[in-house]
């Protein structure tokens, strides 16, 4: 795991074994995967915007997904699995 998301990060450099905040490596990996998926969705959304295609549900999901990784208060791995599956569903035609 490697996380340097917040000011609590170990030695000011990054948490590598377990988060100072309590984040487990499994959750860090799931958050990374979710961000990776959302980056892919964002690329498609931006391309769609160039031809005036806009999906408010995708926009709302993007905000929800990104925010879920920011708060550092809910480290429920199952929640991230659900969000990753939702991202996958959005990405499929
Ligand atoms: S969010 Fe947690 S794991 Fe990430 S840098 Fe901050 S304390 Fe470390």
CSV table of N, CA and C and ligand atoms in Angstrom, one decimal:
chain,number,residue,atom,x,y,z
A,1,UNK,N,0.8,-1.2,0.0
A,1,UNK,CA,0.0,0.0,0.0
A,1,UNK,C,0.9,1.2,0.0
A,2,UNK,N,0.4,2.3,-0.6
A,2,UNK,CA,1.0,3.6,-0.5
A,2,UNK,C,-0.1,4.6,-0.5
A,3,UNK,N,-0.1,5.4,0.5
A,3,UNK,CA,-1.1,6.5,0.6
A,3,UNK,C,-0.5,7.7,1.2
A,4,UNK,N,-0.6,8.8,0.5
A,4,UNK,CA,-0.2,10.1,1.0
A,4,UNK,C,-1.3,11.1,0.9
A,5,UNK,N,-2.5,10.7,1.2
A,5,UNK,CA,-3.7,11.5,0.9
A,5,UNK,C,-3.9,12.6,1.9
A,6,UNK,N,-3.3,12.5,3.1
A,6,UNK,CA,-3.7,13.5,4.1
A,6,UNK,C,-2.5,13.9,4.9
A,7,UNK,N,-2.7,14.8,5.8
A,7,UNK,CA,-1.6,15.4,6.6
A,7,UNK,C,-1.1,14.5,7.7
A,8,UNK,N,-1.9,13.4,8.0
A,8,UNK,CA,-1.4,12.4,9.0
A,8,UNK,C,-0.4,11.4,8.4
A,9,UNK,N,-0.1,11.5,7.2
A,9,UNK,CA,0.7,10.5,6.5
A,9,UNK,C,2.0,10.2,7.3
A,10,UNK,N,2.4,9.0,7.3
A,10,UNK,CA,3.6,8.6,8.1
A,10,UNK,C,4.9,9.3,7.6
A,11,UNK,N,5.6,9.9,8.6
A,11,UNK,CA,6.8,10.6,8.3
A,11,UNK,C,6.7,11.8,7.3
A,12,UNK,N,5.5,12.1,7.1
A,12,UNK,CA,5.3,13.2,6.0
A,12,UNK,C,5.5,12.7,4.6
A,13,UNK,N,5.7,11.4,4.5
A,13,UNK,CA,6.1,10.8,3.2
A,13,UNK,C,5.0,9.9,2.6
A,14,UNK,N,4.3,9.2,3.5
A,14,UNK,CA,3.3,8.2,2.9
A,14,UNK,C,3.2,7.0,3.8
A,15,UNK,N,2.0,6.5,4.0
A,15,UNK,CA,1.7,5.3,4.8
A,15,UNK,C,1.9,4.1,3.8
A,16,UNK,N,2.8,3.2,4.3
A,16,UNK,CA,3.1,2.1,3.4
A,16,UNK,C,2.7,0.7,3.9
A,17,UNK,N,2.5,0.6,5.2
A,17,UNK,CA,2.1,-0.8,5.7
A,17,UNK,C,0.7,-0.8,6.2
A,18,UNK,N,0.3,0.2,6.9
A,18,UNK,CA,-1.0,0.4,7.4
A,18,UNK,C,-1.2,2.0,7.6
A,19,UNK,N,-2.3,2.5,7.4
A,19,UNK,CA,-2.5,3.9,7.6
A,19,UNK,C,-2.4,4.4,9.0
A,20,UNK,N,-1.8,5.5,9.2
A,20,UNK,CA,-1.8,6.1,10.6
A,20,UNK,C,-3.2,6.3,11.0
A,21,UNK,N,-4.1,6.5,10.1
A,21,UNK,CA,-5.5,6.7,10.3
A,21,UNK,C,-6.3,5.4,10.6
A,22,UNK,N,-5.6,4.3,10.4
A,22,UNK,CA,-6.2,3.0,10.5
A,22,UNK,C,-6.6,2.3,9.2
A,23,UNK,N,-6.4,3.0,8.1
A,23,UNK,CA,-6.7,2.4,6.8
A,23,UNK,C,-5.9,1.1,6.6
A,24,UNK,N,-6.6,0.1,6.2
A,24,UNK,CA,-5.9,-1.2,5.9
A,24,UNK,C,-5.5,-1.2,4.4
A,25,UNK,N,-4.4,-2.0,4.2
A,25,UNK,CA,-4.0,-2.1,2.8
A,25,UNK,C,-5.1,-2.6,1.8
A,26,UNK,N,-6.0,-3.4,2.2
A,26,UNK,CA,-7.0,-3.9,1.3
A,26,UNK,C,-7.9,-2.7,0.9
A,27,UNK,N,-8.2,-1.8,1.9
A,27,UNK,CA,-9.1,-0.7,1.6
A,27,UNK,C,-8.3,0.3,0.7
A,28,UNK,N,-7.0,0.5,1.0
A,28,UNK,CA,-6.2,1.4,0.1
A,28,UNK,C,-6.2,0.9,-1.3
A,29,UNK,N,-6.1,-0.4,-1.5
A,29,UNK,CA,-6.1,-0.9,-2.9
A,29,UNK,C,-7.4,-0.8,-3.5
A,30,UNK,N,-8.5,-1.0,-2.8
A,30,UNK,CA,-9.8,-0.8,-3.3
A,30,UNK,C,-10.1,0.7,-3.7
A,31,UNK,N,-9.6,1.6,-2.9
A,31,UNK,CA,-9.8,3.0,-3.2
A,31,UNK,C,-9.0,3.4,-4.5
A,32,UNK,N,-7.8,2.8,-4.6
A,32,UNK,CA,-7.0,3.1,-5.8
A,32,UNK,C,-7.7,2.5,-7.0
A,33,UNK,N,-8.3,1.3,-6.9
A,33,UNK,CA,-9.0,0.8,-8.0
A,33,UNK,C,-10.2,1.6,-8.4
A,34,UNK,N,-10.9,2.1,-7.4
A,34,UNK,CA,-12.1,2.9,-7.6
A,34,UNK,C,-11.7,4.2,-8.4
A,35,UNK,N,-10.6,4.8,-7.9
A,35,UNK,CA,-10.1,6.0,-8.6
A,35,UNK,C,-9.7,5.7,-10.0
A,36,UNK,N,-9.1,4.6,-10.2
A,36,UNK,CA,-8.7,4.2,-11.6
A,36,UNK,C,-9.9,4.1,-12.5
A,37,UNK,N,-10.9,3.5,-11.9
A,37,UNK,CA,-12.2,3.3,-12.7
A,37,UNK,C,-12.8,4.6,-13.0
A,38,UNK,N,-12.9,5.5,-12.0
A,38,UNK,CA,-13.5,6.8,-12.2
A,38,UNK,C,-12.7,7.7,-13.2
A,39,UNK,N,-11.4,7.5,-13.2
A,39,UNK,CA,-10.6,8.2,-14.2
A,39,UNK,C,-11.0,7.8,-15.6
A,40,UNK,N,-11.2,6.5,-15.8
A,40,UNK,CA,-11.7,6.0,-17.1
A,40,UNK,C,-13.1,6.6,-17.5
A,41,UNK,N,-14.0,6.6,-16.5
A,41,UNK,CA,-15.3,7.1,-16.8
A,41,UNK,C,-15.2,8.6,-17.1
A,42,UNK,N,-14.3,9.3,-16.4
A,42,UNK,CA,-14.1,10.7,-16.7
A,42,UNK,C,-13.6,11.0,-18.1
A,43,UNK,N,-12.8,10.1,-18.6
A,43,UNK,CA,-12.3,10.3,-20.0
A,43,UNK,C,-13.4,10.2,-21.0
A,44,UNK,N,-14.3,9.2,-20.8
A,44,UNK,CA,-15.4,9.1,-21.7
A,44,UNK,C,-16.4,10.2,-21.5
A,45,UNK,N,-16.6,10.7,-20.3
A,45,UNK,CA,-17.5,11.8,-20.0
A,45,UNK,C,-17.1,13.1,-20.7
A,46,UNK,N,-15.8,13.3,-20.6
A,46,UNK,CA,-15.2,14.5,-21.2
A,46,UNK,C,-15.3,14.4,-22.7
A,47,UNK,N,-15.1,13.3,-23.3
A,47,UNK,CA,-15.2,13.1,-24.7
A,47,UNK,C,-16.7,13.3,-25.1
A,48,UNK,N,-17.6,12.8,-24.3
A,48,UNK,CA,-19.0,12.9,-24.6
A,48,UNK,C,-19.4,14.4,-24.5
A,49,UNK,N,-18.9,15.1,-23.6
A,49,UNK,CA,-19.2,16.6,-23.5
A,49,UNK,C,-18.8,17.3,-24.7
A,50,UNK,N,-17.9,16.9,-25.5
A,50,UNK,CA,-17.5,17.6,-26.7
A,50,UNK,C,-18.5,17.5,-27.8
A,51,UNK,N,-19.4,16.5,-27.6
A,51,UNK,CA,-20.5,16.3,-28.6
A,51,UNK,C,-21.9,16.5,-27.9
A,52,UNK,N,-21.8,17.2,-26.7
A,52,UNK,CA,-23.0,17.6,-26.0
A,52,UNK,C,-23.7,16.4,-25.4
A,53,UNK,N,-23.0,15.3,-25.1
A,53,UNK,CA,-23.6,14.2,-24.4
A,53,UNK,C,-23.2,14.3,-22.9
A,54,UNK,N,-24.3,14.3,-22.1
A,54,UNK,CA,-24.1,14.5,-20.7
A,54,UNK,C,-25.0,13.6,-19.9
A,55,UNK,N,-24.5,12.9,-18.9
A,55,UNK,CA,-25.4,12.0,-18.2
A,55,UNK,C,-25.3,12.4,-16.7
A,56,UNK,N,-26.3,13.0,-16.2
A,56,UNK,CA,-26.3,13.5,-14.8
A,56,UNK,C,-26.1,12.4,-13.8
A,57,UNK,N,-26.5,11.2,-14.1
A,57,UNK,CA,-26.3,10.1,-13.2
A,57,UNK,C,-24.8,9.7,-13.1
A,58,UNK,N,-24.2,9.8,-14.2
A,58,UNK,CA,-22.7,9.5,-14.2
A,58,UNK,C,-22.0,10.6,-13.4
A,59,UNK,N,-22.4,11.8,-13.6
A,59,UNK,CA,-21.8,13.0,-12.9
A,59,UNK,C,-22.0,12.8,-11.4
A,60,UNK,N,-23.2,12.4,-11.0
A,60,UNK,CA,-23.4,12.2,-9.6
A,60,UNK,C,-22.6,11.1,-9.0
A,61,UNK,N,-22.6,10.0,-9.8
A,61,UNK,CA,-21.8,8.8,-9.3
A,61,UNK,C,-20.3,9.2,-9.1
A,62,UNK,N,-19.8,10.0,-10.1
A,62,UNK,CA,-18.4,10.4,-10.0
A,62,UNK,C,-18.1,11.2,-8.7
A,63,UNK,N,-19.0,12.1,-8.4
A,63,UNK,CA,-18.8,12.8,-7.1
A,63,UNK,C,-18.9,11.9,-5.9
A,64,UNK,N,-19.9,11.0,-5.9
A,64,UNK,CA,-20.0,10.1,-4.8
A,64,UNK,C,-18.8,9.2,-4.6
A,65,UNK,N,-18.3,8.7,-5.7
A,65,UNK,CA,-17.1,7.8,-5.7
A,65,UNK,C,-15.9,8.5,-5.2
A,66,UNK,N,-15.7,9.7,-5.7
A,66,UNK,CA,-14.5,10.5,-5.3
A,66,UNK,C,-14.6,10.8,-3.8
A,67,UNK,N,-15.7,11.3,-3.4
A,67,UNK,CA,-15.9,11.7,-2.0
A,67,UNK,C,-15.7,10.5,-1.1
A,68,UNK,N,-16.1,9.3,-1.5
A,68,UNK,CA,-16.0,8.1,-0.7
A,68,UNK,C,-14.5,7.9,-0.3
A,69,UNK,N,-13.6,8.3,-1.1
A,69,UNK,CA,-12.2,8.1,-0.9
A,69,UNK,C,-11.5,9.2,-0.1
A,70,UNK,N,-12.2,10.3,0.1
A,70,UNK,CA,-11.7,11.5,0.7
A,70,UNK,C,-11.9,11.6,2.2
A,71,UNK,N,-12.9,11.0,2.7
A,71,UNK,CA,-13.3,11.3,4.0
A,71,UNK,C,-12.5,10.6,5.1
A,72,UNK,N,-11.9,9.5,4.8
A,72,UNK,CA,-11.2,8.7,5.8
A,72,UNK,C,-11.9,8.4,7.1
A,73,UNK,N,-13.2,8.3,7.0
A,73,UNK,CA,-14.0,7.9,8.2
A,73,UNK,C,-14.8,6.6,7.9
A,74,UNK,N,-14.8,6.1,6.7
A,74,UNK,CA,-15.6,4.9,6.4
A,74,UNK,C,-14.7,4.0,5.6
A,75,UNK,N,-14.1,3.0,6.3
A,75,UNK,CA,-13.1,2.1,5.7
A,75,UNK,C,-13.8,0.7,5.4
A,76,UNK,N,-15.1,0.7,5.2
A,76,UNK,CA,-15.8,-0.5,4.9
A,76,UNK,C,-15.4,-1.0,3.5
A,77,UNK,N,-14.7,-2.1,3.4
A,77,UNK,CA,-14.2,-2.6,2.1
A,77,UNK,C,-15.4,-3.0,1.2
A,78,UNK,N,-16.5,-3.5,1.8
A,78,UNK,CA,-17.6,-3.9,1.0
A,78,UNK,C,-18.2,-2.7,0.3
A,79,UNK,N,-18.2,-1.6,0.9
A,79,UNK,CA,-18.7,-0.3,0.3
A,79,UNK,C,-17.9,0.0,-1.0
A,80,UNK,N,-16.6,-0.2,-0.9
A,80,UNK,CA,-15.8,0.2,-2.1
A,80,UNK,C,-16.0,-0.9,-3.2
A,81,UNK,N,-16.2,-2.1,-2.8
A,81,UNK,CA,-16.5,-3.1,-3.8
A,81,UNK,C,-17.7,-2.8,-4.6
A,82,UNK,N,-18.8,-2.4,-3.8
A,82,UNK,CA,-20.0,-2.0,-4.5
A,82,UNK,C,-19.8,-0.8,-5.4
A,83,UNK,N,-19.0,0.2,-5.0
A,83,UNK,CA,-18.8,1.4,-5.8
A,83,UNK,C,-18.0,1.0,-7.1
A,84,UNK,N,-17.0,0.1,-6.9
A,84,UNK,CA,-16.2,-0.4,-8.1
A,84,UNK,C,-17.2,-1.2,-9.1
A,85,UNK,N,-18.0,-2.0,-8.5
A,85,UNK,CA,-19.0,-2.7,-9.4
A,85,UNK,C,-19.9,-1.7,-10.1
A,86,UNK,N,-20.3,-0.7,-9.4
A,86,UNK,CA,-21.2,0.4,-10.0
A,86,UNK,C,-20.4,1.1,-11.1
A,87,UNK,N,-19.1,1.4,-10.9
A,87,UNK,CA,-18.3,2.0,-11.9
A,87,UNK,C,-18.2,1.1,-13.1
A,88,UNK,N,-18.0,-0.2,-12.9
A,88,UNK,CA,-17.9,-1.1,-14.0
A,88,UNK,C,-19.2,-1.2,-14.8
A,89,UNK,N,-20.4,-1.1,-14.1
A,89,UNK,CA,-21.6,-1.1,-14.8
A,89,UNK,C,-21.8,0.1,-15.6
A,90,UNK,N,-21.3,1.3,-15.2
A,90,UNK,CA,-21.4,2.5,-15.9
A,90,UNK,C,-20.6,2.4,-17.2
A,91,UNK,N,-19.4,1.8,-17.0
A,91,UNK,CA,-18.5,1.7,-18.1
A,91,UNK,C,-18.9,0.8,-19.3
A,92,UNK,N,-19.8,-0.1,-18.9
A,92,UNK,CA,-20.3,-1.1,-19.9
A,92,UNK,C,-21.5,-0.4,-20.7
A,93,UNK,N,-21.5,-0.6,-22.0
A,93,UNK,CA,-22.6,-0.1,-22.8
A,93,UNK,C,-23.9,-0.8,-22.5
B,1,LIG,S1,-5.4,8.7,4.6
B,1,LIG,FE1,-4.6,7.3,6.2
B,1,LIG,S2,-3.3,5.9,5.1
B,1,LIG,FE2,-3.6,7.8,3.8
B,1,LIG,S3,-1.9,9.1,4.3
B,1,LIG,FE3,-3.6,9.7,5.6
B,1,LIG,S4,-3.2,8.5,7.5
B,1,LIG,FE4,-2.0,7.6,5.9
